[in-house]
Coordinates of C-alpha atoms and ligand atoms in Angstrom, one line a residue:
M1 CA -0.3 0.2 -0.1
A2 CA 2.9 2.1 1.2
T3 CA 4.2 2.1 -2.0
T4 CA 1.3 2.7 -3.8
D5 CA 0.9 6.4 -2.4
I6 CA 4.0 7.5 -2.5
A7 CA 3.3 6.6 -6.7
T8 CA 0.1 8.5 -6.6
R9 CA 1.2 11.6 -4.9
E10 CA 4.3 11.9 -7.4
L11 CA 2.4 11.2 -10.4
E12 CA 0.1 14.2 -11.6
N13 CA -2.3 11.9 -14.1
P14 CA -2.4 9.2 -12.0
I15 CA -3.6 5.5 -13.8
D16 CA -4.6 2.1 -12.0
V17 CA -2.2 -0.6 -13.5
T18 CA -4.6 -2.4 -14.9
E19 CA -6.5 0.2 -16.4
Y20 CA -3.2 1.0 -18.1
L21 CA -3.1 -2.7 -19.2
F22 CA -6.1 -2.8 -20.5
R23 CA -6.2 0.5 -22.5
R24 CA -3.0 -0.5 -24.5
L25 CA -5.2 -4.3 -25.1
Y26 CA -7.6 -1.8 -27.2
E27 CA -5.4 0.6 -28.0
V28 CA -3.3 -2.2 -30.3
G29 CA -6.4 -3.4 -31.9
I30 CA -7.5 -5.9 -29.4
R31 CA -11.2 -5.9 -28.4
S32 CA -12.5 -9.1 -26.8
V33 CA -10.0 -11.0 -24.1
H34 CA -10.1 -13.9 -24.0
G35 CA -9.5 -16.6 -20.6
V36 CA -11.6 -18.1 -17.4
P37 CA -12.0 -16.6 -14.9
G38 CA -10.2 -17.0 -10.7
D39 CA -9.8 -15.9 -7.6
Y40 CA -6.6 -14.2 -8.2
N41 CA -8.0 -12.4 -11.1
L42 CA -11.6 -11.8 -10.5
A43 CA -11.0 -7.6 -9.3
A44 CA -8.9 -7.1 -12.9
L45 CA -11.6 -8.8 -15.2
D46 CA -14.3 -5.5 -13.6
Y47 CA -11.6 -3.5 -15.0
L48 CA -12.5 -4.3 -19.1
P49 CA -16.2 -2.3 -19.8
N50 CA -14.2 0.7 -18.8
C51 CA -11.5 -0.1 -21.4
D52 CA -14.5 -0.9 -24.1
L53 CA -12.9 -4.5 -24.2
N54 CA -15.2 -7.5 -24.1
W55 CA -15.1 -10.4 -22.2
V56 CA -15.4 -14.3 -23.7
G57 CA -15.3 -16.3 -20.9
N58 CA -14.0 -19.7 -22.2
C59 CA -15.2 -23.1 -20.7
N60 CA -11.7 -23.5 -19.7
E61 CA -8.4 -22.1 -20.3
L62 CA -7.0 -24.9 -22.9
N63 CA -9.6 -24.5 -25.0
A64 CA -9.9 -20.1 -24.2
G65 CA -6.1 -20.1 -25.8
Y66 CA -6.5 -22.3 -28.5
A67 CA -9.2 -19.4 -29.6
A68 CA -7.1 -16.9 -28.4
D69 CA -4.5 -17.6 -31.4
G70 CA -7.4 -17.7 -33.8
Y71 CA -8.1 -14.9 -32.4
A72 CA -5.3 -12.9 -33.1
R73 CA -4.7 -14.4 -36.7
V74 CA -7.2 -13.3 -37.7
N75 CA -7.1 -9.8 -35.3
G76 CA -3.2 -9.3 -35.5
I77 CA -2.8 -9.7 -31.5
S78 CA -5.0 -10.7 -29.1
A79 CA -5.2 -11.2 -25.0
L80 CA -6.0 -14.1 -22.5
V81 CA -6.2 -13.8 -18.5
T82 CA -6.0 -16.8 -16.5
T83 CA -5.6 -17.5 -13.0
F84 CA -2.3 -18.6 -11.1
G85 CA -1.3 -22.4 -10.8
V86 CA -4.6 -24.0 -11.7
G87 CA -6.0 -21.5 -14.6
E88 CA -1.7 -20.8 -16.6
L89 CA -1.0 -24.4 -16.8
S90 CA -3.7 -25.0 -18.5
A91 CA -3.3 -22.9 -20.7
L92 CA 0.1 -23.8 -22.1
N93 CA -0.3 -25.8 -24.3
A94 CA -2.0 -23.3 -26.5
I95 CA 0.1 -21.1 -25.6
A96 CA 3.2 -23.2 -26.8
G97 CA 1.8 -23.7 -30.3
A98 CA 1.1 -20.0 -30.3
Y99 CA 5.1 -20.0 -30.0
S100 CA 6.3 -22.4 -32.4
E101 CA 3.8 -20.9 -34.9
F102 CA 4.7 -17.2 -34.2
V103 CA 1.7 -16.0 -32.8
P104 CA 1.0 -12.6 -30.8
V105 CA -0.6 -14.1 -28.2
I106 CA -0.3 -11.5 -24.9
H107 CA -0.7 -14.3 -21.7
I108 CA -2.1 -12.3 -18.7
V109 CA -1.8 -13.6 -14.8
G110 CA -3.7 -12.9 -12.0
Q111 CA -1.5 -14.2 -9.2
P112 CA -1.6 -14.2 -5.1
T113 CA -0.6 -10.7 -3.9
T114 CA 3.6 -10.3 -3.8
Q115 CA 3.4 -9.7 0.0
S116 CA 2.2 -13.1 -0.2
Q117 CA 4.3 -14.5 -2.5
K118 CA 7.2 -13.1 -0.9
D119 CA 6.7 -15.0 2.5
G120 CA 5.9 -18.1 1.0
M121 CA 2.4 -18.7 2.1
L122 CA 0.7 -22.2 1.7
L123 CA -2.3 -20.3 -0.3
H124 CA -4.3 -22.3 -2.8
H125 CA -3.3 -22.9 -6.4
T126 CA 0.6 -22.7 -5.0
L127 CA 3.3 -26.3 -4.7
G128 CA 2.6 -25.7 -1.0
N129 CA 6.6 -25.7 -0.9
G130 CA 6.3 -21.6 -1.1
D131 CA 7.7 -21.4 -5.0
F132 CA 6.1 -18.2 -6.4
N133 CA 8.4 -18.6 -9.4
V134 CA 7.8 -22.0 -10.8
F135 CA 4.7 -20.9 -12.9
T136 CA 6.2 -18.2 -14.5
K137 CA 9.8 -20.5 -15.5
M138 CA 7.4 -22.9 -17.2
S139 CA 5.7 -20.2 -19.0
A140 CA 9.4 -18.6 -20.1
G141 CA 10.7 -21.0 -22.4
I142 CA 7.4 -20.5 -24.6
S143 CA 7.0 -16.9 -24.2
C144 CA 9.4 -14.3 -26.1
Y145 CA 9.4 -11.8 -23.0
V146 CA 7.9 -12.1 -19.3
A147 CA 6.7 -9.3 -17.7
R148 CA 6.8 -8.7 -13.5
L149 CA 4.4 -6.9 -12.3
N150 CA 5.6 -6.7 -9.0
D151 CA 5.8 -3.1 -8.3
P152 CA 4.2 0.5 -9.3
Y153 CA 7.9 1.6 -11.0
D154 CA 8.3 -0.3 -13.6
A155 CA 5.1 -1.6 -14.4
A156 CA 4.1 0.7 -17.4
T157 CA 6.9 0.4 -19.0
L158 CA 7.0 -3.2 -18.7
I159 CA 3.8 -3.4 -19.9
D160 CA 4.9 -1.6 -22.7
S161 CA 7.6 -3.5 -23.7
A162 CA 5.5 -6.9 -23.3
I163 CA 2.8 -5.6 -26.0
R164 CA 5.7 -4.4 -28.5
E165 CA 7.5 -7.5 -28.0
C166 CA 4.7 -9.9 -28.8
W167 CA 4.3 -7.5 -32.6
I168 CA 7.2 -7.6 -33.3
R169 CA 8.8 -11.0 -32.7
S170 CA 4.6 -12.6 -33.1
R171 CA 5.5 -14.2 -30.4
P172 CA 3.3 -15.3 -27.0
V173 CA 4.5 -13.0 -23.9
Y174 CA 3.8 -13.6 -20.2
I175 CA 2.9 -10.4 -17.9
T176 CA 2.2 -11.7 -14.1
L177 CA -0.5 -9.4 -12.4
P178 CA -0.9 -9.9 -7.9
T179 CA -4.0 -8.8 -6.7
D180 CA -2.6 -5.8 -4.6
M181 CA -1.0 -4.3 -8.1
V182 CA -4.6 -3.8 -9.9
A183 CA -5.1 -1.0 -8.7
A184 CA -1.5 0.4 -8.6
K185 CA -1.0 3.8 -9.6
V186 CA 1.1 4.6 -12.9
N187 CA 1.5 7.6 -14.9
G188 CA -2.1 8.0 -17.5
D189 CA 0.2 10.6 -18.5
R190 CA 2.3 8.0 -20.8
L191 CA -1.1 6.6 -22.8
K192 CA -0.8 9.3 -25.0
T193 CA 1.8 8.2 -26.3
P194 CA 1.2 4.8 -28.6
I195 CA 3.4 1.2 -27.9
D196 CA 6.1 1.8 -30.8
L197 CA 5.2 -0.9 -33.0
A198 CA 7.6 -0.2 -35.5
L199 CA 9.7 -3.1 -37.0
P200 CA 13.3 -1.8 -36.5
K201 CA 15.1 -0.5 -39.4
N202 CA 17.2 -2.4 -41.1
D203 CA 21.0 -0.5 -41.6
P204 CA 20.6 1.1 -45.1
E205 CA 23.5 -0.5 -46.3
K206 CA 23.6 -3.9 -45.1
E207 CA 20.1 -3.7 -46.9
D208 CA 21.4 -2.2 -50.2
Y209 CA 23.9 -4.5 -50.4
V210 CA 21.8 -7.9 -49.5
V211 CA 19.0 -6.6 -52.5
D212 CA 22.0 -5.8 -54.8
V213 CA 22.5 -9.7 -54.6
V214 CA 19.7 -10.9 -54.8
L215 CA 18.8 -9.0 -57.2
K216 CA 22.3 -10.3 -59.4
Y217 CA 21.1 -13.6 -58.6
L218 CA 17.3 -13.1 -60.3
H219 CA 18.4 -11.1 -62.7
V220 CA 20.4 -13.7 -64.3
A221 CA 17.9 -16.7 -63.4
K222 CA 16.3 -18.2 -66.5
N223 CA 13.3 -20.1 -64.3
P224 CA 12.4 -18.2 -61.3
V225 CA 10.2 -19.3 -58.8
I226 CA 8.6 -17.5 -56.1
L227 CA 7.8 -19.9 -53.1
V228 CA 6.3 -18.6 -49.4
D229 CA 5.9 -19.5 -46.5
A230 CA 4.1 -19.5 -43.1
C231 CA 6.5 -16.7 -42.1
T232 CA 5.2 -14.2 -44.9
I233 CA 2.2 -14.1 -42.9
R234 CA 3.2 -14.2 -39.6
H235 CA 6.0 -11.6 -40.0
R236 CA 3.6 -9.8 -41.6
A237 CA 5.4 -9.5 -45.0
L238 CA 2.5 -9.9 -47.5
E239 CA 2.5 -6.3 -49.0
E240 CA 5.6 -7.1 -49.9
V241 CA 4.9 -10.7 -51.4
R242 CA 2.3 -10.0 -53.2
D243 CA 3.8 -6.3 -55.0
L244 CA 7.0 -9.3 -55.5
V245 CA 4.5 -11.4 -57.3
E246 CA 2.5 -9.3 -59.4
K247 CA 5.6 -6.8 -60.5
S248 CA 7.4 -10.2 -61.4
G249 CA 4.9 -11.6 -62.9
L250 CA 6.8 -15.1 -61.2
P251 CA 5.5 -18.6 -61.1
T252 CA 3.8 -18.4 -57.1
F253 CA 3.7 -21.4 -55.0
V254 CA 2.6 -21.4 -51.0
T255 CA 3.5 -24.2 -48.7
P256 CA 0.7 -26.2 -47.1
M257 CA 1.9 -23.1 -44.3
G258 CA 1.5 -20.6 -46.8
K259 CA -1.6 -21.2 -47.8
G260 CA -4.0 -17.7 -47.6
A261 CA -0.7 -15.8 -48.2
V262 CA -1.3 -15.1 -51.8
N263 CA -4.0 -14.7 -53.7
E264 CA -4.8 -18.2 -55.4
D265 CA -7.1 -16.8 -58.5
H266 CA -3.9 -14.8 -59.6
K267 CA -2.4 -15.6 -62.7
N268 CA 1.1 -16.3 -61.7
F269 CA -0.2 -18.8 -58.8
G270 CA 1.1 -22.5 -59.2
G271 CA -0.2 -23.9 -56.6
V272 CA 0.9 -26.0 -52.6
Y273 CA 4.8 -27.3 -52.6
A274 CA 5.4 -30.1 -50.5
G275 CA 8.0 -32.4 -52.2
N276 CA 6.3 -35.2 -52.6
G277 CA 3.1 -34.1 -51.8
S278 CA 2.6 -31.2 -54.1
N279 CA 0.1 -30.6 -55.9
A280 CA 0.3 -32.3 -59.6
G281 CA 3.0 -30.7 -61.5
V282 CA 4.5 -28.3 -59.2
S283 CA 6.6 -30.6 -58.1
E284 CA 8.1 -30.6 -61.1
A285 CA 8.6 -26.9 -61.6
V286 CA 9.9 -25.9 -58.5
E287 CA 11.9 -28.3 -58.4
S288 CA 13.4 -27.7 -62.2
S289 CA 14.4 -23.6 -60.9
D290 CA 17.8 -22.5 -60.9
L291 CA 16.6 -19.9 -58.7
I292 CA 13.9 -20.3 -55.4
L293 CA 12.6 -17.1 -53.6
S294 CA 11.7 -19.2 -50.7
I295 CA 10.1 -16.2 -48.2
G296 CA 9.2 -17.1 -44.6
A297 CA 10.1 -20.8 -44.8
I298 CA 9.0 -23.6 -41.8
K299 CA 10.6 -26.8 -43.6
S300 CA 9.2 -28.8 -40.8
D301 CA 8.3 -32.6 -41.4
F302 CA 4.5 -32.1 -42.2
N303 CA 4.4 -29.4 -44.2
T304 CA 7.2 -31.2 -46.6
T305 CA 5.8 -34.3 -46.8
G306 CA 8.2 -35.7 -44.5
F307 CA 11.1 -33.8 -45.3
T308 CA 10.8 -34.1 -49.0
Y309 CA 11.8 -30.8 -50.5
R310 CA 13.9 -31.3 -53.4
V311 CA 15.3 -27.5 -53.6
G312 CA 18.8 -27.3 -52.6
K313 CA 20.7 -24.2 -51.5
L314 CA 22.6 -23.5 -54.3
N315 CA 19.4 -22.4 -55.7
T316 CA 17.5 -21.2 -53.1
I317 CA 17.0 -17.5 -51.3
D318 CA 15.9 -17.8 -47.7
F319 CA 14.4 -14.5 -47.4
H320 CA 12.9 -14.1 -42.6
S321 CA 11.9 -11.6 -40.7
T322 CA 15.9 -12.2 -39.0
F323 CA 17.9 -12.9 -41.7
V324 CA 18.2 -13.3 -45.4
R325 CA 20.3 -15.9 -47.0
V326 CA 21.9 -16.3 -50.0
R327 CA 23.0 -19.5 -51.5
Y328 CA 25.3 -20.4 -48.9
S329 CA 25.6 -16.7 -47.7
E330 CA 24.1 -15.6 -44.3
Y331 CA 23.2 -12.0 -43.9
P332 CA 22.5 -11.7 -40.1
D333 CA 20.2 -9.0 -38.5
I334 CA 18.2 -8.2 -41.6
N335 CA 14.8 -7.7 -42.0
M336 CA 13.6 -9.8 -45.4
K337 CA 10.8 -6.8 -45.2
G338 CA 12.8 -3.6 -46.3
V339 CA 14.4 -6.0 -48.6
L340 CA 11.7 -7.3 -50.3
R341 CA 10.2 -4.0 -50.8
K342 CA 13.6 -2.5 -52.8
V343 CA 13.3 -5.7 -54.5
V344 CA 10.5 -4.6 -56.1
E345 CA 11.1 -1.1 -56.4
R346 CA 14.5 -1.8 -58.1
M347 CA 14.0 -5.7 -59.9
N348 CA 14.5 -5.1 -64.0
P349 CA 11.6 -6.3 -65.9
L350 CA 11.4 -10.5 -65.8
T351 CA 10.5 -12.8 -68.2
P352 CA 9.3 -15.4 -66.4
A353 CA 8.5 -19.0 -67.3
P354 CA 5.2 -20.5 -67.9
I355 CA 3.0 -21.3 -64.6
P356 CA 2.2 -25.0 -64.9
L357 CA -1.8 -25.0 -65.5
I358 CA -3.3 -25.9 -61.8
T359 CA -4.5 -29.7 -62.1
N360 CA -5.6 -29.7 -58.2
R361 CA -9.7 -29.1 -59.4
L362 CA -12.0 -31.5 -60.0
P363 CA -10.3 -35.1 -61.5
E364 CA -12.0 -36.1 -64.4
S365 CA -12.5 -39.5 -63.1
E366 CA -14.5 -37.8 -59.9
Q367 CA -16.3 -35.4 -62.4
V368 CA -17.6 -38.9 -64.2
S369 CA -18.6 -41.2 -61.0
T370 CA -21.3 -42.2 -60.2
D371 CA -20.1 -43.1 -56.9
Q372 CA -21.8 -41.6 -54.3
T373 CA -18.8 -42.1 -51.1
I374 CA -17.9 -38.7 -50.4
T375 CA -13.7 -38.8 -50.6
H376 CA -10.5 -37.6 -49.6
K377 CA -9.7 -37.0 -53.7
W378 CA -13.5 -35.8 -54.4
L379 CA -14.6 -33.5 -51.3
W380 CA -11.5 -31.1 -51.4
P381 CA -11.8 -29.8 -54.9
I382 CA -15.2 -29.7 -53.6
V383 CA -14.7 -27.5 -51.5
G384 CA -12.7 -24.9 -53.1
Q385 CA -15.5 -24.3 -55.8
W386 CA -17.6 -23.9 -52.9
L387 CA -15.6 -21.3 -50.6
K388 CA -16.3 -17.8 -51.3
E389 CA -13.7 -14.8 -51.3
K390 CA -12.7 -13.8 -47.6
D391 CA -13.9 -16.8 -46.2
I392 CA -11.5 -17.8 -43.5
V393 CA -11.1 -21.6 -43.6
L394 CA -10.0 -23.9 -40.2
T395 CA -8.6 -27.4 -40.7
E396 CA -7.5 -29.3 -37.8
T397 CA -4.3 -31.8 -37.5
G398 CA -5.7 -35.2 -39.5
T399 CA -7.4 -36.0 -42.5
A400 CA -8.3 -31.7 -43.0
N401 CA -5.0 -30.3 -42.8
F402 CA -4.1 -32.6 -45.8
G403 CA -6.8 -32.7 -47.6
I404 CA -7.0 -28.6 -47.8
W405 CA -3.3 -28.5 -50.1
E406 CA -6.2 -30.1 -52.7
T407 CA -8.6 -27.2 -52.1
R408 CA -7.6 -23.8 -54.4
F409 CA -9.5 -21.0 -52.4
P410 CA -11.1 -17.8 -54.0
A411 CA -8.9 -14.3 -53.3
N412 CA -7.7 -13.4 -49.8
V413 CA -9.0 -16.2 -48.3
T414 CA -7.4 -16.7 -44.3
A415 CA -6.2 -19.8 -43.5
I416 CA -5.7 -21.1 -40.4
S417 CA -3.6 -24.1 -39.2
Q418 CA -1.6 -25.7 -37.0
V419 CA 1.1 -27.8 -39.0
L420 CA 3.8 -27.3 -37.0
W421 CA 2.5 -27.3 -33.3
G422 CA -1.0 -30.5 -34.4
S423 CA -2.4 -30.3 -30.7
I424 CA -4.9 -32.1 -32.1
G425 CA -8.5 -29.7 -30.5
Y426 CA -6.3 -26.8 -31.3
S427 CA -9.1 -25.5 -34.5
M428 CA -12.4 -25.9 -32.6
G429 CA -10.6 -23.5 -30.1
A430 CA -9.4 -21.2 -32.2
C431 CA -12.3 -21.1 -34.8
Q432 CA -13.8 -19.6 -31.5
G433 CA -11.7 -16.9 -32.0
A434 CA -11.4 -15.9 -35.0
A435 CA -15.0 -16.1 -35.7
L436 CA -15.5 -13.5 -32.5
A437 CA -12.4 -11.5 -34.7
A438 CA -14.2 -11.4 -38.1
K439 CA -17.2 -10.8 -36.7
E440 CA -15.9 -7.9 -35.3
Q441 CA -14.0 -6.4 -37.9
E442 CA -16.9 -7.3 -41.5
D443 CA -18.7 -10.2 -40.6
R444 CA -16.2 -13.0 -42.9
R445 CA -17.4 -16.6 -43.0
T446 CA -15.4 -19.0 -40.1
I447 CA -15.7 -22.5 -41.5
L448 CA -14.0 -25.2 -39.6
F449 CA -13.0 -28.8 -41.0
I450 CA -12.7 -30.8 -37.7
G451 CA -12.1 -34.7 -37.5
D452 CA -14.8 -36.9 -34.8
G453 CA -11.3 -37.6 -32.5
S454 CA -10.1 -34.3 -32.1
I455 CA -13.4 -32.6 -31.2
Q456 CA -13.6 -34.6 -28.6
L457 CA -10.8 -32.7 -27.3
T458 CA -12.3 -29.1 -26.9
V459 CA -15.7 -29.3 -27.9
Q460 CA -17.4 -27.5 -25.4
E461 CA -16.2 -23.7 -27.3
L462 CA -19.2 -25.1 -29.1
S463 CA -20.8 -23.1 -26.3
T464 CA -18.5 -20.3 -26.1
I465 CA -19.5 -19.5 -30.1
L466 CA -23.0 -20.0 -28.9
R467 CA -22.9 -17.7 -26.6
N468 CA -21.2 -15.1 -28.2
K469 CA -23.7 -14.8 -30.8
L470 CA -21.1 -16.2 -33.5
N471 CA -22.2 -18.5 -36.5
P472 CA -19.3 -20.4 -38.2
I473 CA -20.0 -23.6 -40.1
V474 CA -18.3 -26.2 -38.3
F475 CA -17.8 -30.1 -40.6
V476 CA -17.0 -32.7 -38.3
I477 CA -15.5 -35.4 -40.8
C478 CA -17.0 -38.1 -39.9
N479 CA -14.4 -41.3 -40.1
D480 CA -14.1 -43.7 -36.9
G481 CA -11.6 -42.7 -35.3
Y482 CA -8.0 -41.6 -35.5
T483 CA -7.2 -42.0 -39.5
I484 CA -4.4 -40.3 -40.0
E485 CA -2.9 -42.1 -36.9
R486 CA -4.1 -45.3 -38.2
Y487 CA -2.3 -44.0 -41.7
I488 CA 1.2 -44.0 -39.0
H489 CA 0.8 -46.5 -36.6
G490 CA -1.8 -48.9 -35.5
W491 CA -4.5 -49.6 -38.5
D492 CA -7.2 -52.0 -36.7
A493 CA -5.8 -51.3 -32.9
S494 CA -8.3 -50.1 -30.3
Y495 CA -6.3 -47.1 -29.4
N496 CA -7.5 -45.9 -33.2
D497 CA -10.7 -46.3 -32.3
I498 CA -12.7 -44.0 -30.6
Q499 CA -16.5 -43.3 -29.2
P500 CA -19.2 -41.9 -31.9
W501 CA -20.9 -39.3 -30.4
E502 CA -24.1 -37.9 -32.2
F503 CA -22.1 -34.8 -32.8
I504 CA -25.4 -32.8 -34.3
N505 CA -27.1 -33.1 -31.2
I506 CA -24.4 -31.6 -29.0
P507 CA -24.5 -27.8 -29.6
K508 CA -29.1 -28.2 -28.3
V509 CA -27.1 -29.9 -24.9
F510 CA -24.9 -26.3 -24.9
G511 CA -28.2 -24.2 -24.7
A512 CA -28.4 -23.8 -29.0
K513 CA -32.1 -22.9 -30.0
D514 CA -33.6 -21.7 -33.2
N515 CA -29.4 -20.3 -33.3
Y516 CA -28.3 -23.6 -34.5
Q517 CA -29.1 -25.6 -37.5
G518 CA -27.0 -30.0 -37.4
Y519 CA -27.0 -31.7 -41.4
R520 CA -26.0 -35.1 -41.3
I521 CA -24.5 -35.9 -44.8
K522 CA -23.8 -39.4 -46.7
T523 CA -23.5 -38.7 -50.0
R524 CA -22.2 -36.3 -52.8
D525 CA -25.9 -35.4 -53.8
E526 CA -26.8 -34.2 -50.2
L527 CA -23.0 -32.5 -49.8
N528 CA -23.8 -30.6 -53.3
Q529 CA -28.0 -30.0 -52.0
L530 CA -26.4 -28.4 -49.0
F531 CA -23.8 -26.0 -50.9
A532 CA -26.7 -25.8 -53.1
D533 CA -28.7 -24.4 -50.7
E534 CA -29.3 -20.8 -50.3
N535 CA -29.9 -20.9 -46.3
F536 CA -26.8 -22.9 -45.5
N537 CA -25.1 -20.0 -47.3
V538 CA -26.3 -17.7 -44.7
S539 CA -23.7 -16.8 -41.4
D540 CA -27.1 -15.9 -39.1
K541 CA -27.0 -19.3 -36.9
L542 CA -24.4 -21.7 -36.2
R543 CA -24.3 -24.8 -38.7
L544 CA -22.6 -28.6 -37.7
V545 CA -22.4 -30.6 -40.6
E546 CA -21.1 -34.4 -39.6
V547 CA -20.0 -36.0 -43.2
Y548 CA -19.5 -40.0 -43.1
M549 CA -16.1 -40.3 -45.2
P550 CA -14.4 -44.0 -45.2
R551 CA -12.4 -45.1 -42.1
D552 CA -9.3 -46.2 -44.0
D553 CA -9.8 -43.0 -47.0
A554 CA -7.1 -40.1 -46.3
P555 CA -5.7 -37.2 -48.5
A556 CA -2.6 -38.3 -51.1
G557 CA -0.3 -35.8 -48.9
L558 CA -1.1 -37.3 -45.6
K559 CA -0.6 -41.4 -46.8
L560 CA 3.3 -39.9 -47.7
T561 CA 3.9 -37.8 -44.6
A562 CA 2.4 -40.5 -42.1
E563 CA 4.8 -43.3 -44.1
A564 CA 8.0 -40.7 -43.9
A565 CA 6.5 -40.1 -40.0
A566 CA 5.8 -44.2 -39.6
H567 CA 9.7 -44.4 -41.0
R568 CA 11.2 -42.2 -38.5
N569 CA 10.3 -43.5 -35.5
N570 CA 11.4 -46.8 -36.2
Ligands
LIG1 N1 -2.9 -35.5 -28.2 C1 -2.6 -33.9 -28.7 C2 -3.2 -32.6 -27.9 N2 -2.4 -34.0 -30.0 C3 -2.3 -34.9 -31.3 N3 -1.6 -34.2 -31.7 C4 -1.9 -36.2 -30.4 C5 -2.6 -36.0 -29.0 C6 -2.0 -37.3 -31.4 N4 -3.3 -36.8 -32.7 C7 -2.3 -37.0 -33.9 S1 -3.7 -37.1 -34.9 C8 -4.2 -37.8 -34.2 C9 -4.4 -38.2 -33.0 C10 -4.8 -38.6 -31.9 C11 -5.9 -37.9 -34.3 C12 -7.0 -37.6 -34.6 O1 -7.7 -37.8 -35.3 P1 -9.4 -36.9 -36.0 O2 -9.3 -36.2 -35.3 O3 -10.4 -38.4 -36.0 O4 -8.6 -37.2 -37.2 P2 -8.7 -37.8 -38.8 O5 -7.5 -38.0 -39.3 O6 -9.4 -38.9 -38.3 O7 -9.7 -36.8 -40.1

């Protein structure tokens, strides 16, 4: 209390720490805060309405973390509030996923008072050993910045630094808020100066040098191509890449994690490159190129069909947020955004190689087939025909994450998946967060494809979706268990079986009334009719569609990746 009084006397425009924090969240574009209440964060939550922040109220912290991740991928950044120990630890899987996949989530944890922490009191939600640092240490490894608000003296500075780091590095940060700090006073005048979210500028001389080197190779290359991956999205280089694609006219490809980064309707777009799992014709085009402009690559196993990339360093220029590598030479401490901008400005007109025909539309054999079974080969190209511009499309780890490689998106679709971290259940939570962010912005459609196994982990988010009046379309792939796992190991093993649920009835249990419609789809004709149904395409309620597919069917990319994973596990 004494510290607070002194601070108050010295400040001309005192403001409570929590109000300061929440006003900063609002300033950077956050409108809704995810989380679960607990006695160590309740008083802080009282500040939300005054700061124009909406409280989502998730069913558990893991879901809240996934939802915050989904919200950030649509909104740019998000916040999550949990309570000490029990709450924050439940969110850690989601936070680790956000760290791994470069998603900016601000995790705020309500803690016991600073005094009781110093005294090592035997409080609820502790390990009973007086260690109040243990949970912070756990979060530190999956956060790019830790701000412990233990003193009003530096609280505002720490909050500003945390938010800036979160944005610039596009990774989660961890902020502790002890209950005696909630109303401690900080200098409110600081709010008159917005947090500086600008990227540190590249050293101009170095940047010019790297641009020259890139152009030197680009101008003599015979058949250069552009390959766009996840970090283009996460490190916000989309505009630079769009301009590069446009001005260069080069054949452009995306990786699975890069889907949505470029306009797939564009004449330069050639399809998905993922080594052996690429769209038809794509691996030949990419692998025969003498210069691949690889932007924001994350060459993980599931993003490369089990490391089957065949693009050597000698033919590659890699653009990243912290370095650029031209063939075998690495230029550290340089951000791709500045380099790409100047490459676009300074490049000479190029003579691009012909773009390969996109062959990932419905194969001819499927067009003439009279089979009514919904197979992956048939489903994913059909989904591409149904999607609309600006849709947000989420896919879960499992068959959906691989199937979507064969879906050609209309313009400006946002794709959300967790190809690197791959925690099942993620997409159900992320769907809630993404749908909310979309509604706050311009009400785009949010569409989820999730397996019957994965949805069982986080299904309660359907309840949060109803509570927050969100209207996503959720497709549950009912294929009798963990098909992706069967392809890796244990084809008939009981551990890959699940209890079949009546998915379409679940929202009713969660209190859905006329704000919900369920569908059970077993044939191609039924799905075609559904897609053509005008009512179905109106985003006025939650819609959940059970789609029945064979247990042993999978997209080609999954089969190859699973084979490689099984081999590596030996
Ligand atoms: N637990 C977590 C949290 N994440 C995981 N990735 C796994 C376990 C292992 N795992 C990966 S995929 C999968 C499991 C258990 C099964 C997914 O099955 P389902 O959702 O039915 O998808 P399908 O392949 O059948 O479409």
